[in-house]
Coordinates of C-alpha atoms (C1' of nucleotides) in Angstrom, one line a residue:
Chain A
X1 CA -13.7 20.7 -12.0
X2 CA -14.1 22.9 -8.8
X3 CA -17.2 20.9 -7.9
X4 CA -15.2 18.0 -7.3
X5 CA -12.5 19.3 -4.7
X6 CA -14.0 17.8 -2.0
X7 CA -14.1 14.7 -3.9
X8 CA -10.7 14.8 -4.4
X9 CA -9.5 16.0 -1.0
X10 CA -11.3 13.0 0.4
X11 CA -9.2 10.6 -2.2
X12 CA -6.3 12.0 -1.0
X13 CA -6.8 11.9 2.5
X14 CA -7.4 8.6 2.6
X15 CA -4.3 7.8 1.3
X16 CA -2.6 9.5 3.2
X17 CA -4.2 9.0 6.6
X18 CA -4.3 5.0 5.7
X19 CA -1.1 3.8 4.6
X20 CA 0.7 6.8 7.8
X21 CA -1.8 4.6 9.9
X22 CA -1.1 1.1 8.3
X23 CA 2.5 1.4 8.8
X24 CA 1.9 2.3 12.7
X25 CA 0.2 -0.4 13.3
X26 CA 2.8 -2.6 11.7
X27 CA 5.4 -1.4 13.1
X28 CA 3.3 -1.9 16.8
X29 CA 2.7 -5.6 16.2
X30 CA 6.2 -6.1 15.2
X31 CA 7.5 -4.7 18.4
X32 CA 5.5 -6.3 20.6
X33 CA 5.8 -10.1 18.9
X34 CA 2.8 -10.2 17.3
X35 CA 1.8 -11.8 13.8
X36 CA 2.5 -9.2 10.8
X37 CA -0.5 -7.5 9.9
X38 CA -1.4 -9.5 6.4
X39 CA -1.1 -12.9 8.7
X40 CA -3.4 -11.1 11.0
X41 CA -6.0 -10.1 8.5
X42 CA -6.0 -13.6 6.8
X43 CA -6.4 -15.4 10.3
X44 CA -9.4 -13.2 11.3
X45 CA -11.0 -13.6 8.3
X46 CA -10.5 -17.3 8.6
X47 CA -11.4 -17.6 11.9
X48 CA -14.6 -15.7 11.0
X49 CA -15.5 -17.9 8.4
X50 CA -18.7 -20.2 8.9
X51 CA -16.4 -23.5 9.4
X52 CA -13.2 -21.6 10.3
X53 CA -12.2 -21.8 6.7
X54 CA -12.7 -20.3 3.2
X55 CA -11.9 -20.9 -0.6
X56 CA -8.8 -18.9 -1.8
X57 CA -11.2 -16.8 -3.8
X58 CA -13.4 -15.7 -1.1
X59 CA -10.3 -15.2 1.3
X60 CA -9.1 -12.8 -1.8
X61 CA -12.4 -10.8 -1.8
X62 CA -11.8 -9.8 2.0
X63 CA -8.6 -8.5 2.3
X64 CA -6.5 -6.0 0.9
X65 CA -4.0 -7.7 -1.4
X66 CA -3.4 -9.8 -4.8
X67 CA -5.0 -13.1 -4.9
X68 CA -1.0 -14.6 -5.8
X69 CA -0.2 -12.3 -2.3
X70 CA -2.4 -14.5 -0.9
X71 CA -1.4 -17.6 -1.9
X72 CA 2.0 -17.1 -0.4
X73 CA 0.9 -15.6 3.0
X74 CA -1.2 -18.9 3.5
X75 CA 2.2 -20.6 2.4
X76 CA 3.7 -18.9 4.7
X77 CA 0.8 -19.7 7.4
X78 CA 0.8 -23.4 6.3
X79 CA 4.2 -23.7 7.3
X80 CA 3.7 -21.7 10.6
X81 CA 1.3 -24.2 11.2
X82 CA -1.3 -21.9 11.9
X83 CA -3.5 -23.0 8.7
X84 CA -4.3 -26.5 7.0
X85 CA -5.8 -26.7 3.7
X86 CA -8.2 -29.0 2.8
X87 CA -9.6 -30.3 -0.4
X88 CA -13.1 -29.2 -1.7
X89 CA -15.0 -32.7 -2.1
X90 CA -17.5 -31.4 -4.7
X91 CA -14.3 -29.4 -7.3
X92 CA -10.8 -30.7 -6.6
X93 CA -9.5 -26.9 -8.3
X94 CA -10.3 -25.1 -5.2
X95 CA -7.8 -25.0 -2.3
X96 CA -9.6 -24.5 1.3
X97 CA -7.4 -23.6 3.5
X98 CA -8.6 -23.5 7.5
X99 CA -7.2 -22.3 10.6
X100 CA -5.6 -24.4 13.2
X101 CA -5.9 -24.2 16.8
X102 CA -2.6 -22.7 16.9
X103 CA -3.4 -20.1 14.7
X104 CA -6.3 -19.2 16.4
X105 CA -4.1 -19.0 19.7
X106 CA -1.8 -16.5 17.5
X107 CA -4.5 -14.8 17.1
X108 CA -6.2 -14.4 20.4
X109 CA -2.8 -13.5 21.4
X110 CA -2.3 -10.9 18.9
X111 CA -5.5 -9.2 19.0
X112 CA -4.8 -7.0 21.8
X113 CA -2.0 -5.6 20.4
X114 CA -4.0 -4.9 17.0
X115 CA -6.8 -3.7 18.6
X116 CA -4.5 -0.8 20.4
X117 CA -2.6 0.0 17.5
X118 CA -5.9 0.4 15.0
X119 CA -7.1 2.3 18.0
X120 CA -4.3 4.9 19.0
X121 CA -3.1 5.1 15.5
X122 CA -6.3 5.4 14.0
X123 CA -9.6 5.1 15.5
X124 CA -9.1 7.2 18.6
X125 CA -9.1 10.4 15.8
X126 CA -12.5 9.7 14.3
X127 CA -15.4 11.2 16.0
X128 CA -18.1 8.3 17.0
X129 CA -20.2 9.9 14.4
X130 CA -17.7 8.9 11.8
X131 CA -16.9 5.5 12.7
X132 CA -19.8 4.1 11.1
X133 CA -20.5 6.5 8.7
X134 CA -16.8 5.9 6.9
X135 CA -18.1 2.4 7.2
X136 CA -20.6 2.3 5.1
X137 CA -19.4 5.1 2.5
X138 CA -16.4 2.8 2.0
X139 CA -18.6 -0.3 1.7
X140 CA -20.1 1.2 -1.8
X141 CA -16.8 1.4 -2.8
X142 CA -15.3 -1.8 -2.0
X143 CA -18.6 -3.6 -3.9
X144 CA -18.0 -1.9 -6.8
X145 CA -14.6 -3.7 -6.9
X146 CA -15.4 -6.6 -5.7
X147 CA -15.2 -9.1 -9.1
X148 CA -19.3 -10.8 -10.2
X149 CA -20.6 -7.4 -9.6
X150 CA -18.3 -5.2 -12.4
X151 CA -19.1 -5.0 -15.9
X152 CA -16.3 -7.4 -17.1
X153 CA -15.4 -8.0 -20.1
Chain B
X1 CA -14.5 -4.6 23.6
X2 CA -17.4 -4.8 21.5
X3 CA -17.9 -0.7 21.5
X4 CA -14.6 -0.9 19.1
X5 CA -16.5 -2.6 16.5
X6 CA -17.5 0.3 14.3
X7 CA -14.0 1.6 14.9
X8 CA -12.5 -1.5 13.5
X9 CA -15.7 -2.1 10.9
X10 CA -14.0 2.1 9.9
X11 CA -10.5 0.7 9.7
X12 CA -10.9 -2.5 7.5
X13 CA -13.5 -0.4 5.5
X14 CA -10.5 1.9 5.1
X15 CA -8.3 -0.4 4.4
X16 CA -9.9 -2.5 1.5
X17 CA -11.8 1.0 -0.1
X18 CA -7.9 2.4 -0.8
X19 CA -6.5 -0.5 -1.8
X20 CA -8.6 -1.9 -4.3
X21 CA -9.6 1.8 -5.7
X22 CA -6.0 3.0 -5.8
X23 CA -5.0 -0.1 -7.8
X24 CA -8.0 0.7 -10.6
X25 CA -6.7 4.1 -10.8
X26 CA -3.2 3.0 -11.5
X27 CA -4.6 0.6 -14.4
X28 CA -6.4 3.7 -16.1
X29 CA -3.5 6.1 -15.9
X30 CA -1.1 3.5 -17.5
X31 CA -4.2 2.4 -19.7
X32 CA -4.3 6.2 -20.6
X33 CA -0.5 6.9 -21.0
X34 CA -0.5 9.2 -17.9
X35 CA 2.5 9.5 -15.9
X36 CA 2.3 6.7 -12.9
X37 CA 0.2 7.9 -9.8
X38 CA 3.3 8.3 -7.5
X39 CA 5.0 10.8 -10.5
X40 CA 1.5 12.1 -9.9
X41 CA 1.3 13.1 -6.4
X42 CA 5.0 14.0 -6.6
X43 CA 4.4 16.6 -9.6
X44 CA 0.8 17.8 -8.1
X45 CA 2.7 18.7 -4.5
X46 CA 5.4 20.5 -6.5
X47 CA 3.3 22.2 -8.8
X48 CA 0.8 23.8 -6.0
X49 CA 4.3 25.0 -3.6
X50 CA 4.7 28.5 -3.5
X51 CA 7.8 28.6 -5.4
X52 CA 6.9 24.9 -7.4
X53 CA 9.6 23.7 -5.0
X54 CA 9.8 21.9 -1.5
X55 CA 12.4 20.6 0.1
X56 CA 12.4 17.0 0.6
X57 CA 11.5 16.4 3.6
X58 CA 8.6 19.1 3.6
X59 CA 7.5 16.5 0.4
X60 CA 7.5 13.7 2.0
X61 CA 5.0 14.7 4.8
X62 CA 3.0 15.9 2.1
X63 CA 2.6 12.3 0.2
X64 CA 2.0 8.6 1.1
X65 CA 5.6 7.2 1.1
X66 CA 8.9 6.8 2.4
X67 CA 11.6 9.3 2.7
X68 CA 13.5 6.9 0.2
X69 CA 10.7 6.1 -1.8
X70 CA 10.5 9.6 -2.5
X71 CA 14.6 10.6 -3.2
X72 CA 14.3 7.6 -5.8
X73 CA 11.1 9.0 -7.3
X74 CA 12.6 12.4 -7.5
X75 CA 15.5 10.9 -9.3
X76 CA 13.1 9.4 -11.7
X77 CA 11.7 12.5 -12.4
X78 CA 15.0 14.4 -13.0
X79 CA 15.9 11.9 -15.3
X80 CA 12.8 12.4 -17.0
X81 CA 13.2 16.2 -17.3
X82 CA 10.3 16.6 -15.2
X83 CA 12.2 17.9 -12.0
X84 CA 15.2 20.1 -11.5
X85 CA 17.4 19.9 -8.0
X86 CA 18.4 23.5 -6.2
X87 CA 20.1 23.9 -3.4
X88 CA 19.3 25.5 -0.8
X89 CA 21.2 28.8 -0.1
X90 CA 20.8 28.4 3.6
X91 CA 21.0 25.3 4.2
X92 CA 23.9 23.0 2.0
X93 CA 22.3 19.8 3.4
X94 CA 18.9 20.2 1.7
X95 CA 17.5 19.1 -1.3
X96 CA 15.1 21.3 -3.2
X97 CA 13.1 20.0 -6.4
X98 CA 11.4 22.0 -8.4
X99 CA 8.9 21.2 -10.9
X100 CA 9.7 22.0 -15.0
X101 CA 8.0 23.7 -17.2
X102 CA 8.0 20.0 -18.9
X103 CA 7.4 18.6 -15.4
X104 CA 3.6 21.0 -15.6
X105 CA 2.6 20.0 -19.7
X106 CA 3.2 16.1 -18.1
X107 CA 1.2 16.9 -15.1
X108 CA -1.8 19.3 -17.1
X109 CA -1.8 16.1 -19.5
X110 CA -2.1 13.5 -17.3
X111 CA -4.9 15.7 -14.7
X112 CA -7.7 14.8 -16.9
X113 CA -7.0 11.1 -16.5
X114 CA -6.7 10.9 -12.9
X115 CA -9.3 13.2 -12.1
X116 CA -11.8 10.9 -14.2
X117 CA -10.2 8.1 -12.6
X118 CA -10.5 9.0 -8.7
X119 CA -14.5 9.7 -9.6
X120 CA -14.7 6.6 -11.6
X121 CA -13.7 4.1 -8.8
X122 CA -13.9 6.2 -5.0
X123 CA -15.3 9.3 -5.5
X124 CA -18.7 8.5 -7.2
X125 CA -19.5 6.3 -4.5
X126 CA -19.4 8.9 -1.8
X127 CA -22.5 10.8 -0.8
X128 CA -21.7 14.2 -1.2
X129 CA -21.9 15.2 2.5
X130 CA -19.6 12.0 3.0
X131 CA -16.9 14.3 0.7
X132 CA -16.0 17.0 3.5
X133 CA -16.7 14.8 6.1
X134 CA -13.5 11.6 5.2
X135 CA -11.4 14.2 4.5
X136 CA -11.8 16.2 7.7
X137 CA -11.5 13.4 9.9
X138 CA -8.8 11.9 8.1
X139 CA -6.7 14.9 8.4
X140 CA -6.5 14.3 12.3
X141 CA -5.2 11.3 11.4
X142 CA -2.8 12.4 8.8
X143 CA -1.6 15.3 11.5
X144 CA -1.4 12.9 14.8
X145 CA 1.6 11.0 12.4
X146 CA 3.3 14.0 10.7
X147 CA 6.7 14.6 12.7
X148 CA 6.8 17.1 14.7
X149 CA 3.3 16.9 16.5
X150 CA 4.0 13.6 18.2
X151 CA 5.6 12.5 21.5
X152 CA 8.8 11.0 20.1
X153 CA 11.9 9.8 22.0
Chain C
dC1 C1' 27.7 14.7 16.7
dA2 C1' 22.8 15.8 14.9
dA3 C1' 20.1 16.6 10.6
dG4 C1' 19.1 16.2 5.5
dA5 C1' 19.3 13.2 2.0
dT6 C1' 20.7 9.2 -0.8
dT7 C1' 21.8 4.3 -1.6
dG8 C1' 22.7 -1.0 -1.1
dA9 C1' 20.4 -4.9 0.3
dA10 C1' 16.3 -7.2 1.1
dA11 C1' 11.5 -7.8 1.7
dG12 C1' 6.9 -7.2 -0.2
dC13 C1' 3.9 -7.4 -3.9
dT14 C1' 2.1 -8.0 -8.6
dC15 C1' 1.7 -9.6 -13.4
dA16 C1' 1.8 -13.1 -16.6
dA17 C1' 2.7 -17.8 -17.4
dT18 C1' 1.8 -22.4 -15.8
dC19 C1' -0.3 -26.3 -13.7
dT20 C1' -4.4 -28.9 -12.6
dT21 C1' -9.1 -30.0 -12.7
dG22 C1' -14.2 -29.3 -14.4
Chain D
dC1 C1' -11.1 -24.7 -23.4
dA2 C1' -12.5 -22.2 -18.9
dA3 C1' -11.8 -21.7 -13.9
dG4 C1' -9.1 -22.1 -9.5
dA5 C1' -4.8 -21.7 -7.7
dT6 C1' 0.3 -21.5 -7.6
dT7 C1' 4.9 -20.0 -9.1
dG8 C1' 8.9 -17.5 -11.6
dA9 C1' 10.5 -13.2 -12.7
dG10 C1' 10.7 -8.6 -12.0
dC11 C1' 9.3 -4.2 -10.3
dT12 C1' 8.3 -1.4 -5.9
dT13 C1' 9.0 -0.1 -1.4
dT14 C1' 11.2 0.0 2.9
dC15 C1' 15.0 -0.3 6.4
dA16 C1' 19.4 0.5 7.9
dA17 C1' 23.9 2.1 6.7
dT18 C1' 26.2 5.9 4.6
dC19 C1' 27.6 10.3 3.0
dT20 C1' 27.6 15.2 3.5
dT21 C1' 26.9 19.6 5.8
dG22 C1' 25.5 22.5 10.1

DNA sequence: CAAGATTGAAAGCTCAATCTTG
DNA sequence: CAAGATTGAGCTTTCAATCTTG
């Protein structure tokens, strides 16, 4: 039991230090007119994507919410006219939804703002050491959640 | 620019790792018929004040939601019989919740669960010098947004 | 009138059910 | 009948307004 303090201290830092930072940053890009934060995540990840778009179910495995939370924000986006889905030729289930033009000028012009925000609210109090180093811990634990990995039943 | 990335490479990192790890531990503790995770961190901050009290707003920097969030959780709690309110012989305005004998059998019952659960999905995955090392540099974080530190109009 | 705390209204988010296609 | 995705219903959380006391 007392072996795993640190363990446990670590757990509940992160929360803490995570969602104090998360709302910062949200309540930064609201005041300065920017997308909200879960528009912003979807977008990058969009506009990172090999042809600027992505299957629901890969745009679920890289970001932080519910794949039905998902399905609305691109709603939402679709109707913002920052996204356009497109059908999958080879399995008319999936839903591909791509990024416009104008979302990509949303986000270009909302990535300052982010980037400050992650940056004073966060990022400025990790050592350069840490940076990567949280990185990587974190990315054993997102793969073991990540679903095709799991022992599912 | 580009010296950011393993700043924002940390942050998304964060971000995904707590989401995804916190819902799992939910499931388990209402799998296992422990108290939900928020009664949790309520209880476990109660239980380890010096009196088993805090006043509310000394609880809320102490946990990972609103002040509201918390007065409704509270209430919860008091329904439950797992909280009683004092006042505060000082201070009329304030709130103080203290943590039943009731409130302790929950929270002893339900420690087994959660503990199993944070190792299960986050901390397992961390190397052990990793342990100390998230939760130190996420308490600078956790102290640059506690009231009281900060520059605020 | 400021500070501690609660509450009404609304937004955010998830689960389970549903729809559609393989 | 399984897999991809969306939707209806309902719980959770927050914001802003309110109530109470210093």
């Amino acid at each position: 039991m007392a072996a795993d303090d640190t363990g446990v201290a670590a757990w509940r830092a992160t929360q803490l230090a995570q969602s104090r930072a998360q709302r910062a940053v949200e309540r930064d890009m609201e005041a300065a007119g920017a997308v909200p934060l879960s528009w912003y995540d979807v977008m990058f990840e969009l506009n990172a994507a090999p042809q600027k778009r992505l299957r629901m179910q890969e745009l679920v495995t890289r970001v932080a919410v519910s794949r039905s939370r998902v399905s609305r924000i691109v709603a939402d986006l679709e109707a913002a006219g920052y996204v356009e889905r497109e059908a999958d030729r080879n399995d008319g289930r999936a839903s591909v939804p791509r990024i416009t033009a104008q979302g990509r000028e949303a986000l270009r012009r909302s990535s300052p703002v982010f980037l400050k925000a992650v940056r004073t609210h966060f990022v400025q109090y990790l050592s350069p050491d840490d940076r990567p180093r949280i990185a990587k811990a974190f990315a054993n634990v997102i793969v073991a959640h990540t679903p095709g990995d799991d022992t599912r039943p």
